[in-house]
């Protein structure tokens, strides 16, 4: 059992950290304030292989592991959480096409997705089906060599901006086995978008409803067979949960380092804050929780890479623990800054806002507990 990164992983980590420091961190506050989606920077990230991390290399992917992806997303989110998080969504959608799509579908889309010439979104959640995802009501009715989609999706990152939408829609009976997956291109007649949502955080990436009104999608754009879409979506979410947990690690690590530097420089009662034992204990607890979360995420990534039967449970555990711990570390870092932490002149309030949603998306942390318990009793 070796907990050290190998030489290749350290090189990947250094490359991602360097990119984050040079191209993400200096602009993070401005992107948040102006709600700017940095497509040009995403293209630069793609040029480093970060847009198809675990997509196969025959279509332009990097062919790396889930553990490698976790290392990359943690490093990127140290510089800017929402941009790193968007890359996780793009990677998840691309992986679904690569893993389950036909060879024709893979070759039509993935060479342009891995360069981010095309940007992808993942469309599962609906206004009436969040945690109960299998209750989705968007329909896909077969009509000759096309499916006709009707319905709507909610809270879609990239909605209205992305070029490609991986959509779960109902082709059969109620429940999970009646759901299929499709690739829908922007510009398809009948595809429309809601207004950009006004959010607490993640302001530098657009979020909007995606609507289908007699939207005709070629049969050739179905991913896999009818009725397999929900299983594909859930398999995608195992990795997606690790990715968003990794983004929590990076954001929390930045918050921890920022708090440590503040305790070293700030003086009260005639001495640096770092000399107060109560604050030392707080910082020690923050560092311990972060390290424990990192170990859980990497353990789960290893399990997913090795097709461990416990992978789904471990991914849910890691997502629950790391996103809760990451938010708490960021919130504690803000508290250690006192009133300054509440000001937008300092980065802590932005990190707190950005990390909060990680406890909700890719399955709420309450649903993670449901999955963990279900897997325990199944075993």
Coordinates of C-alpha atoms in Angstrom, one line a residue:
X1 CA 0.0 0.0 0.0
X2 CA 1.9 3.0 -1.3
X3 CA 0.4 6.5 -0.5
X4 CA 3.0 8.4 -2.5
X5 CA 2.4 9.8 -6.0
X6 CA 4.6 8.2 -8.7
X7 CA 6.8 10.3 -10.9
X8 CA 4.2 10.7 -13.7
X9 CA 1.5 11.8 -11.2
X10 CA 3.8 14.3 -9.6
X11 CA 4.5 15.7 -13.1
X12 CA 0.8 15.9 -13.8
X13 CA 0.2 17.6 -10.5
X14 CA 3.0 20.1 -11.2
X15 CA 1.6 20.9 -14.6
X16 CA -1.9 21.4 -13.3
X17 CA -0.7 23.5 -10.3
X18 CA 1.4 25.7 -12.6
X19 CA -1.6 26.3 -15.0
X20 CA -3.8 27.1 -12.0
X21 CA -1.3 29.6 -10.6
X22 CA -0.7 31.3 -13.9
X23 CA -4.0 31.2 -15.8
X24 CA -6.7 30.7 -13.1
X25 CA -5.9 32.3 -9.7
X26 CA -5.0 35.8 -11.0
X27 CA -8.5 36.1 -12.6
X28 CA -10.7 34.2 -10.2
X29 CA -12.1 37.2 -8.4
X30 CA -12.8 39.1 -11.6
X31 CA -14.5 36.2 -13.2
X32 CA -16.8 35.8 -10.2
X33 CA -17.6 39.5 -10.0
X34 CA -18.3 39.8 -13.8
X35 CA -19.9 36.4 -14.2
X36 CA -17.4 35.7 -17.0
X37 CA -17.2 32.2 -18.5
X38 CA -13.5 31.9 -19.5
X39 CA -13.8 29.8 -22.7
X40 CA -10.4 30.9 -23.9
X41 CA -8.8 29.5 -20.7
X42 CA -10.8 26.3 -21.0
X43 CA -9.3 25.9 -24.5
X44 CA -5.8 26.3 -23.0
X45 CA -6.6 23.7 -20.4
X46 CA -7.8 21.4 -23.2
X47 CA -4.4 21.8 -24.9
X48 CA -2.8 20.3 -21.8
X49 CA -5.1 17.2 -22.0
X50 CA -7.5 18.3 -19.3
X51 CA -10.7 18.1 -21.4
X52 CA -10.5 14.3 -22.0
X53 CA -8.6 13.1 -19.0
X54 CA -10.0 9.6 -18.9
X55 CA -11.2 9.4 -22.6
X56 CA -9.3 6.9 -24.7
X57 CA -6.4 8.3 -26.7
X58 CA -7.6 7.0 -30.1
X59 CA -10.1 10.0 -30.2
X60 CA -7.7 12.5 -28.6
X61 CA -8.2 11.7 -24.9
X62 CA -5.4 11.5 -22.4
X63 CA -6.2 8.0 -21.3
X64 CA -5.4 8.7 -17.7
X65 CA -6.9 7.2 -14.5
X66 CA -9.6 8.4 -12.1
X67 CA -6.8 8.9 -9.5
X68 CA -4.9 11.1 -12.1
X69 CA -8.1 13.1 -12.7
X70 CA -8.5 13.7 -8.9
X71 CA -5.0 15.0 -8.7
X72 CA -5.6 17.3 -11.6
X73 CA -8.9 18.7 -10.4
X74 CA -7.6 19.3 -6.9
X75 CA -4.7 21.3 -8.3
X76 CA -6.8 23.3 -10.7
X77 CA -9.4 24.2 -8.1
X78 CA -6.7 25.6 -5.9
X79 CA -6.6 28.4 -8.5
X80 CA -10.3 28.6 -9.3
X81 CA -13.1 26.3 -8.1
X82 CA -15.8 27.0 -10.7
X83 CA -13.5 26.6 -13.8
X84 CA -12.1 23.3 -12.5
X85 CA -15.6 22.2 -11.6
X86 CA -16.8 22.9 -15.1
X87 CA -14.0 20.8 -16.5
X88 CA -15.3 17.9 -14.4
X89 CA -18.7 18.1 -16.0
X90 CA -17.3 18.3 -19.5
X91 CA -15.1 15.3 -18.7
X92 CA -18.0 13.3 -17.4
X93 CA -20.2 14.0 -20.5
X94 CA -17.3 13.1 -22.8
X95 CA -16.6 9.9 -20.9
X96 CA -20.2 8.7 -21.3
X97 CA -19.9 9.1 -25.0
X98 CA -16.5 7.3 -25.1
X99 CA -17.4 4.5 -22.7
X100 CA -20.9 3.7 -24.0
X101 CA -21.3 5.3 -27.4
X102 CA -21.0 3.7 -30.8
X103 CA -17.7 4.0 -32.7
X104 CA -19.4 6.4 -35.1
X105 CA -20.6 8.6 -32.2
X106 CA -17.2 8.6 -30.5
X107 CA -15.4 9.6 -33.7
X108 CA -18.0 12.3 -34.6
X109 CA -17.8 14.1 -31.3
X110 CA -14.8 13.2 -29.1
X111 CA -12.0 14.6 -31.2
X112 CA -13.6 18.0 -30.9
X113 CA -14.7 17.5 -27.3
X114 CA -11.2 16.7 -26.2
X115 CA -9.9 19.9 -27.6
X116 CA -13.0 21.8 -26.4
X117 CA -13.8 23.0 -29.9
X118 CA -17.1 21.6 -28.6
X119 CA -18.1 22.2 -25.0
X120 CA -20.3 19.6 -23.3
X121 CA -23.1 19.6 -20.6
X122 CA -24.7 16.8 -18.7
X123 CA -28.5 16.9 -18.5
X124 CA -30.2 14.6 -15.9
X125 CA -31.8 16.9 -13.2
X126 CA -35.4 18.2 -13.9
X127 CA -37.6 20.6 -12.1
X128 CA -39.6 17.7 -10.6
X129 CA -36.9 15.1 -10.2
X130 CA -33.7 16.1 -8.4
X131 CA -32.7 13.4 -5.8
X132 CA -35.4 11.1 -7.3
X133 CA -33.6 11.2 -10.7
X134 CA -35.3 8.0 -12.0
X135 CA -38.6 9.9 -11.9
X136 CA -37.5 12.1 -14.8
X137 CA -40.3 13.1 -17.2
X138 CA -38.5 14.3 -20.4
X139 CA -39.6 11.9 -23.1
X140 CA -38.0 10.6 -26.3
X141 CA -40.5 9.1 -28.8
X142 CA -39.1 7.1 -31.7
X143 CA -40.3 8.5 -35.1
X144 CA -38.6 6.8 -38.0
X145 CA -34.8 7.5 -37.8
X146 CA -35.2 10.2 -35.2
X147 CA -36.3 10.5 -31.6
X148 CA -38.6 13.4 -30.7
X149 CA -37.7 14.9 -27.3
X150 CA -40.1 16.8 -25.1
X151 CA -39.6 18.1 -21.6
X152 CA -37.0 20.1 -19.7
X153 CA -33.9 19.9 -17.6
X154 CA -32.9 22.2 -14.7
X155 CA -29.7 23.6 -13.2
X156 CA -27.6 22.6 -16.2
X157 CA -24.1 23.9 -16.1
X158 CA -23.2 25.4 -19.5
X159 CA -26.9 25.6 -20.5
X160 CA -27.2 27.9 -23.5
X161 CA -23.4 28.0 -24.0
X162 CA -22.4 24.4 -24.5
X163 CA -22.4 22.9 -27.9
X164 CA -23.3 19.3 -26.9
X165 CA -25.8 18.1 -24.4
X166 CA -25.7 14.5 -23.0
X167 CA -29.4 14.1 -22.2
X168 CA -31.3 11.4 -20.2
X169 CA -34.8 11.0 -21.5
X170 CA -37.6 8.4 -21.1
X171 CA -38.1 6.0 -24.0
X172 CA -40.0 3.4 -22.0
X173 CA -41.9 2.7 -18.8
X174 CA -41.6 4.6 -15.5
X175 CA -38.5 4.0 -13.5
X176 CA -34.8 3.7 -14.2
X177 CA -35.1 1.0 -16.9
X178 CA -37.2 3.3 -19.1
X179 CA -34.4 5.9 -19.5
X180 CA -32.1 6.3 -22.5
X181 CA -29.2 8.7 -23.2
X182 CA -28.8 10.9 -26.2
X183 CA -26.3 13.4 -27.6
X184 CA -28.2 16.6 -28.6
X185 CA -26.4 19.4 -30.5
X186 CA -26.9 23.1 -29.9
X187 CA -28.9 24.6 -32.8
X188 CA -31.2 21.6 -33.1
X189 CA -34.7 22.8 -33.8
X190 CA -36.9 22.6 -30.7
X191 CA -33.9 23.0 -28.3
X192 CA -34.0 26.2 -26.2
X193 CA -32.6 27.6 -23.0
X194 CA -33.8 29.5 -20.0
X195 CA -32.2 32.6 -18.5
X196 CA -28.8 32.3 -16.7
X197 CA -29.6 31.5 -13.1
X198 CA -28.6 33.9 -10.3
X199 CA -26.5 31.8 -8.0
X200 CA -24.8 32.1 -4.6
X201 CA -21.5 30.8 -6.1
X202 CA -20.0 29.3 -9.3
X203 CA -20.7 32.6 -10.9
X204 CA -18.1 32.2 -13.6
X205 CA -20.0 29.4 -15.3
X206 CA -23.5 29.7 -16.7
X207 CA -26.4 27.7 -15.4
X208 CA -29.7 27.5 -17.1
X209 CA -32.7 25.4 -17.9
X210 CA -32.6 23.3 -21.1
X211 CA -35.9 22.8 -22.9
X212 CA -37.1 20.4 -25.6
X213 CA -40.1 21.1 -27.7
X214 CA -40.5 18.4 -30.4
X215 CA -36.7 18.4 -30.6
X216 CA -35.7 15.8 -33.3
X217 CA -32.5 13.9 -32.5
X218 CA -31.1 11.2 -34.9
X219 CA -31.3 7.6 -33.7
X220 CA -27.5 7.5 -34.4
X221 CA -27.1 10.0 -31.5
X222 CA -28.4 7.5 -28.9
X223 CA -25.7 6.4 -26.4
X224 CA -25.9 2.6 -26.1
X225 CA -29.3 0.8 -26.3
X226 CA -32.7 1.9 -25.2
X227 CA -33.2 1.6 -21.4
X228 CA -29.5 1.8 -20.6
X229 CA -29.3 5.6 -20.0
X230 CA -29.9 5.7 -16.3
X231 CA -27.3 3.0 -15.6
X232 CA -24.8 5.0 -17.7
X233 CA -25.7 8.2 -15.8
X234 CA -25.2 6.6 -12.4
X235 CA -21.8 5.1 -13.5
X236 CA -20.9 8.6 -14.7
X237 CA -21.8 10.0 -11.3
X238 CA -19.4 7.7 -9.4
X239 CA -16.6 9.5 -11.1
X240 CA -18.4 12.8 -11.0
X241 CA -18.6 12.6 -7.3
X242 CA -14.9 12.0 -7.0
X243 CA -14.2 14.9 -9.3
X244 CA -16.3 17.4 -7.3
X245 CA -14.9 16.1 -4.1
X246 CA -11.4 16.8 -5.5
X247 CA -12.5 20.3 -6.3
X248 CA -13.5 20.7 -2.7
X249 CA -10.0 19.5 -1.7
X250 CA -8.4 22.2 -3.8
X251 CA -10.6 25.0 -2.7
X252 CA -10.2 24.0 0.9
X253 CA -6.4 23.7 0.6
X254 CA -6.3 27.3 -0.7
X255 CA -8.5 28.5 2.2
X256 CA -6.3 26.7 4.7
X257 CA -3.1 28.2 3.2
X258 CA -4.6 31.6 3.2
X259 CA -5.7 31.3 6.8
X260 CA -2.2 30.1 7.9
X261 CA -0.6 33.1 6.2
X262 CA -3.1 35.4 7.9
X263 CA -2.3 33.9 11.4
X264 CA 1.4 34.5 10.7
X265 CA 1.0 38.1 9.7
X266 CA -1.9 39.4 11.8
X267 CA -1.2 40.6 15.4
X268 CA -3.6 41.1 18.3
X269 CA -2.9 41.6 22.0
X270 CA 0.8 42.3 21.2
X271 CA 1.6 39.0 19.4
X272 CA 0.9 37.1 16.2
X273 CA -2.3 35.2 16.0
X274 CA -0.3 32.0 15.3
X275 CA 0.9 32.1 18.9
X276 CA -2.6 31.7 20.4
X277 CA -3.1 28.0 21.2
X278 CA -6.8 28.1 20.4
X279 CA -6.1 29.2 16.9
X280 CA -3.3 26.7 16.5
X281 CA -5.8 23.9 17.5
X282 CA -8.3 25.2 15.0
X283 CA -5.8 25.2 12.2
X284 CA -4.6 21.7 13.2
X285 CA -8.1 20.4 13.0
X286 CA -8.6 22.0 9.6
X287 CA -5.5 20.4 8.2
X288 CA -6.4 17.0 9.7
X289 CA -9.9 17.0 8.2
X290 CA -8.5 18.0 4.8
X291 CA -5.8 15.3 4.9
X292 CA -8.4 12.7 5.9
X293 CA -10.7 13.8 3.0
X294 CA -7.9 13.6 0.5
X295 CA -7.1 10.0 1.6
X296 CA -10.7 9.0 1.2
X297 CA -11.0 10.5 -2.3
X298 CA -7.8 8.9 -3.5
X299 CA -8.8 5.5 -2.0
X300 CA -12.2 5.7 -3.8
X301 CA -10.5 6.7 -7.0
X302 CA -8.2 3.7 -6.7
X303 CA -11.3 1.5 -6.2
X304 CA -13.0 2.9 -9.3
X305 CA -9.9 2.5 -11.4
X306 CA -9.6 -1.2 -10.3
X307 CA -13.4 -2.0 -10.6
X308 CA -13.6 -2.7 -6.9
X309 CA -17.2 -4.0 -6.1
X310 CA -17.2 -1.4 -3.3
X311 CA -16.4 1.5 -5.6
X312 CA -19.9 3.0 -5.6
X313 CA -20.0 3.0 -1.8
X314 CA -16.5 4.4 -1.5
X315 CA -17.2 7.2 -4.0
X316 CA -20.4 8.2 -2.1
X317 CA -18.4 8.1 1.2
X318 CA -15.6 10.2 -0.3
X319 CA -18.0 12.8 -1.8
X320 CA -20.0 13.1 1.4
X321 CA -17.0 13.5 3.6
X322 CA -14.8 15.6 1.4
X323 CA -17.4 18.2 0.4
X324 CA -18.6 18.6 4.0
X325 CA -15.0 18.9 5.2
X326 CA -14.0 21.2 2.4
X327 CA -16.9 23.6 3.1
X328 CA -16.1 23.5 6.9
X329 CA -12.4 24.2 6.3
X330 CA -13.3 27.2 4.1
X331 CA -15.9 28.5 6.6
X332 CA -13.4 28.2 9.5
X333 CA -10.7 30.0 7.4
X334 CA -13.2 32.8 6.9
X335 CA -13.9 32.9 10.7
X336 CA -10.1 33.1 11.4
X337 CA -10.0 36.3 9.3
X338 CA -12.7 37.9 11.4
X339 CA -14.4 40.8 9.6
X340 CA -11.9 40.8 6.8
X341 CA -13.0 37.3 5.8
X342 CA -16.5 38.6 5.1
X343 CA -15.2 41.3 2.6
X344 CA -14.9 40.7 -1.1
X345 CA -11.4 42.2 -1.0
X346 CA -10.4 38.9 0.5
X347 CA -10.9 35.5 -1.3
X348 CA -12.4 33.5 1.6
X349 CA -16.1 34.6 1.1
X350 CA -15.8 33.5 -2.6
X351 CA -14.4 30.1 -1.7
X352 CA -17.2 29.6 0.9
X353 CA -19.8 30.5 -1.7
X354 CA -18.2 28.3 -4.4
X355 CA -17.8 25.2 -2.2
X356 CA -21.2 25.2 -0.7
X357 CA -22.9 23.8 -3.8
X358 CA -20.6 20.8 -3.8
X359 CA -22.7 19.4 -0.9
X360 CA -25.8 19.5 -3.2
X361 CA -24.7 18.6 -6.8
X362 CA -23.7 15.2 -8.1
X363 CA -26.2 13.8 -5.6
X364 CA -26.9 15.6 -2.3
X365 CA -24.9 14.5 0.7
X366 CA -28.2 13.1 2.1
X367 CA -28.5 10.9 -0.9
X368 CA -24.9 9.9 -0.4
X369 CA -25.9 8.5 2.9
X370 CA -28.8 6.6 1.3
X371 CA -26.3 5.1 -1.2
X372 CA -23.8 4.1 1.5
X373 CA -26.5 2.4 3.6
X374 CA -28.0 0.7 0.6
X375 CA -24.6 -0.7 -0.4
X376 CA -23.8 -1.8 3.2
X377 CA -27.0 -3.9 3.3
X378 CA -26.5 -5.2 -0.2
X379 CA -23.1 -6.6 0.8

